[in-house]
Coordinates of C-alpha atoms in Angstrom, one line a residue:
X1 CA 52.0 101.0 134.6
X2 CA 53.5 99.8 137.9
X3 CA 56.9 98.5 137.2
X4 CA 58.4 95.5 138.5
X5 CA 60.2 95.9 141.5
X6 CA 62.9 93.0 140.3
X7 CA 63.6 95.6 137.6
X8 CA 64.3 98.3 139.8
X9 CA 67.3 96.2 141.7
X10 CA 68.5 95.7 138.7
X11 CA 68.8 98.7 136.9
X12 CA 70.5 101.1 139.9
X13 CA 72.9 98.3 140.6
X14 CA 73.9 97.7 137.3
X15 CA 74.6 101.4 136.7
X16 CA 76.5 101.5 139.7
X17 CA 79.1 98.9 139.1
X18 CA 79.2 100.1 135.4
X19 CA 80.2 103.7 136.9
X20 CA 82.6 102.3 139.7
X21 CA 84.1 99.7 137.5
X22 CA 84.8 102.0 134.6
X23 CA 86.3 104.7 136.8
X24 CA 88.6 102.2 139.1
X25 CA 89.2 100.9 134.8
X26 CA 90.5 103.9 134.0
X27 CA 92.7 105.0 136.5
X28 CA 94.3 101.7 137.0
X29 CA 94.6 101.4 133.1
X30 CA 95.7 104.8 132.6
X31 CA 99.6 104.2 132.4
X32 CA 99.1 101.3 129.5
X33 CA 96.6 103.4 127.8
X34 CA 99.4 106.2 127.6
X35 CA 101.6 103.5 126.0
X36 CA 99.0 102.6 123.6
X37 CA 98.4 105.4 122.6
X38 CA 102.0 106.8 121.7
X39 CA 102.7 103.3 120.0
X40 CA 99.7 103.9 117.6
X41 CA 100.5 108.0 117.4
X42 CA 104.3 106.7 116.6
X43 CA 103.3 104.4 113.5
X44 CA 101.0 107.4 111.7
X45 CA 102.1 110.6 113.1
X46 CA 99.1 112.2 110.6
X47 CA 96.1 109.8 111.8
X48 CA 94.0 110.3 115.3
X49 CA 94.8 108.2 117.8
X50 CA 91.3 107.4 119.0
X51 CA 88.4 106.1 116.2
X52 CA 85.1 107.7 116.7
X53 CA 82.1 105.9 114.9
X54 CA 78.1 106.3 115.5
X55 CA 77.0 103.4 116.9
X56 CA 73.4 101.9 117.0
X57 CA 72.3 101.8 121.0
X58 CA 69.7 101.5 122.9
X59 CA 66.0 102.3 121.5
X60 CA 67.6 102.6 118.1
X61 CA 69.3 105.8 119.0
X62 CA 73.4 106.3 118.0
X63 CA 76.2 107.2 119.9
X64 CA 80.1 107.8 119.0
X65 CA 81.8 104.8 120.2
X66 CA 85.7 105.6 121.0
X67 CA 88.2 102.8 120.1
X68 CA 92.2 103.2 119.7
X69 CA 92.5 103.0 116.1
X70 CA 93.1 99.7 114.4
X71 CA 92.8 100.7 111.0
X72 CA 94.7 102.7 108.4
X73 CA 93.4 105.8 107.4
X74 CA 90.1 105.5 104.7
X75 CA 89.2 102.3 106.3
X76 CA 85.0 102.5 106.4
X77 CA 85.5 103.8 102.7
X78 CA 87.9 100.8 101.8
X79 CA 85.1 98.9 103.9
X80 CA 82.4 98.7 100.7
X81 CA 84.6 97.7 98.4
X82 CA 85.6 94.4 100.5
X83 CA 81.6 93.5 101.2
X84 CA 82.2 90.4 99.1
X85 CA 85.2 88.8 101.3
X86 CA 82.9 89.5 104.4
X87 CA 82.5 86.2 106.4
X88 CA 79.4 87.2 107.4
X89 CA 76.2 88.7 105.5
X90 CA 76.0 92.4 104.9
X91 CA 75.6 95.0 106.4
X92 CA 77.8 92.9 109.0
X93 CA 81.2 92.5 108.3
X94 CA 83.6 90.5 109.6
X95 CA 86.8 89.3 107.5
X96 CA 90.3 87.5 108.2
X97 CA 93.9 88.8 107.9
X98 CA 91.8 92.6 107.0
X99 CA 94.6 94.3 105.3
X100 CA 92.9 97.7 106.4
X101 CA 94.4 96.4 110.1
X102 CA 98.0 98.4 111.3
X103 CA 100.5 96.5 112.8
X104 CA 100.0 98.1 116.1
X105 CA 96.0 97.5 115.5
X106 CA 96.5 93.0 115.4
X107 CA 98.5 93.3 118.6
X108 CA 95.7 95.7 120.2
X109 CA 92.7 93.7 118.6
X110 CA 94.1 90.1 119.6
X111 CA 94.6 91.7 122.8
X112 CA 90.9 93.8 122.9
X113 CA 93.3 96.6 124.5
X114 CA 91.5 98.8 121.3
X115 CA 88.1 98.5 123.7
X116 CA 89.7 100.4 126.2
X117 CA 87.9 104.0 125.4
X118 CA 84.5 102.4 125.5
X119 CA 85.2 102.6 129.3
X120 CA 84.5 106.4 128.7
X121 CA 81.4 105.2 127.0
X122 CA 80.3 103.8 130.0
X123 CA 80.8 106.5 131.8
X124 CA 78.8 108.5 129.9
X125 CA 76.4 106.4 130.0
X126 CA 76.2 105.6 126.2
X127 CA 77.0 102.1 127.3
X128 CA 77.2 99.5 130.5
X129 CA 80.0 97.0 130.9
X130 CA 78.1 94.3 130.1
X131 CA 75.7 94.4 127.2
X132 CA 74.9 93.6 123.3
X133 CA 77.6 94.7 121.2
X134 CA 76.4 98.0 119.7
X135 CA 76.5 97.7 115.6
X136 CA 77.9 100.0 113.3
X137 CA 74.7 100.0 110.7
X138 CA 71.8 101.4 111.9
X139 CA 68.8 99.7 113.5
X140 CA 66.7 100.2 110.1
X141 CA 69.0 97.5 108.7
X142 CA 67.6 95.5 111.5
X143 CA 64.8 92.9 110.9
X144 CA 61.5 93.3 113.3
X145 CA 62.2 90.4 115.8
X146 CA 65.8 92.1 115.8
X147 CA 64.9 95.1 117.4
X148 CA 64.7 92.9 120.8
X149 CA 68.6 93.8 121.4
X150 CA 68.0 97.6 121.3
X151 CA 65.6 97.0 124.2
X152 CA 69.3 97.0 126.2
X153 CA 71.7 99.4 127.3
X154 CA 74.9 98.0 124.5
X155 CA 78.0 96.8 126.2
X156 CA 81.6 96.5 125.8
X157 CA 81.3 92.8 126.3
X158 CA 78.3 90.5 126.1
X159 CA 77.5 86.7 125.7
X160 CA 78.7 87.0 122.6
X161 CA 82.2 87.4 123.6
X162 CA 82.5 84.1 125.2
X163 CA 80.3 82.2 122.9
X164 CA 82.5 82.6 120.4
X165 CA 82.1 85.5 118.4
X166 CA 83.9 84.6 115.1
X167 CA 81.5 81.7 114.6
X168 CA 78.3 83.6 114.7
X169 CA 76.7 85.4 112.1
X170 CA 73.9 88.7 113.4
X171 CA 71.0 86.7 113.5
X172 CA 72.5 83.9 115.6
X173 CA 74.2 86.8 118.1
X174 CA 70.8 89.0 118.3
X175 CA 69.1 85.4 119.6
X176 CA 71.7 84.7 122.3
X177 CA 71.9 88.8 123.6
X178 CA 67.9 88.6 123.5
X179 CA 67.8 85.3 125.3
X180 CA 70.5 86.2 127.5
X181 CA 69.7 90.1 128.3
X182 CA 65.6 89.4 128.4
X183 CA 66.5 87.7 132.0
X184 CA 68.1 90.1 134.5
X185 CA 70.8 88.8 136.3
X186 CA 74.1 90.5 137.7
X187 CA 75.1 87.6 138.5
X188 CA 75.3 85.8 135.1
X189 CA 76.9 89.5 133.9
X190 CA 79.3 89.3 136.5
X191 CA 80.0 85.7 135.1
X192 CA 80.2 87.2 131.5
X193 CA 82.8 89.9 132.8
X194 CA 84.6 87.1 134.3
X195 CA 84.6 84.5 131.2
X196 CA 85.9 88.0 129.3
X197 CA 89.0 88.2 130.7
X198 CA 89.8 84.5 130.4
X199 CA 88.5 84.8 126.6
X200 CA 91.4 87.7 126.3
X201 CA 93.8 86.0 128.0
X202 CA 93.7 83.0 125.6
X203 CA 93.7 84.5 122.5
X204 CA 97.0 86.3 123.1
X205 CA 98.4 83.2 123.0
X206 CA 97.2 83.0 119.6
X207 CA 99.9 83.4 117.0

């Protein structure tokens, strides 16, 4: 089967930037990531630094995602026995003023400074900048028409991120990143990067 030529641009210029931006990311980050990282050794000397968790990506298969830890120690075990307060249906989980979060881990989640590692993802090649936000349950907790998002290489950001992520429960997320991924376009992902950063910037004015 011939493949479409429109798909080819895509794919080798995406990967490009992802590798080039995550690279020119990392050195340029490198100094605050230090900081980060002593700040979050600093307030539990005995826990890592960085979270590792599989992660569903694309075609179903997982990957261990790297985040700077946000959470006290035991957190995904603490995790089922708070399923109830979840703002969102199961096996999603989304919940307000988490007391599993650290002190350190508000500032850096407010901030998404705790994505910062998932730059080494894209380097990798486990992820791309832009793409649907890889889930922590597997795809086998995913309904058929579902499956659509694991068609896509995950990203650190995605539609989601500027649509307004705390409003939107799975299924309403897996329609946008299918609608939004099913049509390539660097341009609307450079427009996605772009409406990121704003996103960021105005929730650290956020008390």
């Amino acid at each position: 089967m011939t493949r479409r030529p429109g798909v080819l641009f895509y794919k080798l210029p995406k990967r490009v930037i992802d590798v080039a931006g995550a690279a020119v990311g990392l050195v340029v980050l490198a100094p605050a990531m230090v900081v980060i990282a002593l700040l979050i050794w600093v307030e539990d000397r005995e826990a890592p630094v960085l979270f590792r968790q599989r992660r569903c990506g694309r075609g179903g298969r997982t990957f261990e995602l790297l985040k700077f830890r946000t959470m006290i120690r035991d957190a995904d075990a603490l995790k089922e026995m708070m399923r109830e307060q979840s703002l969102v249906p199961w096996p999603d989980f989304r919940m307000r003023n988490d007391p599993r979060v650290t002190r350190v881990g508000r500032v850096l989640r407010r901030t998404s400074l705790d994505e910062l590692p998932q730059l080494i993802n894209v380097l990798r090649g486990d992820m791309s900048l832009v793409g649907p936000r890889p889930t922590s349950f597997a795809a086998t907790s995913y309904e058929l028409w579902q499956t659509g998002r694991l068609d896509f290489q995950p990203g650190i950001t995605g539609p989601w991120q500027v649509a307004g992520r705390d409003s939107m429960n799975f299924e309403e997320r897996c329609r946008l990143e299918i609608r939004f991924f099913r049509r390539h376009s660097l341009r609307r992902e450079l427009w996605v990067l772009i409406a990121t950063v704003g996103s960021v910037l105005r929730r650290t004015g956020v008390a």
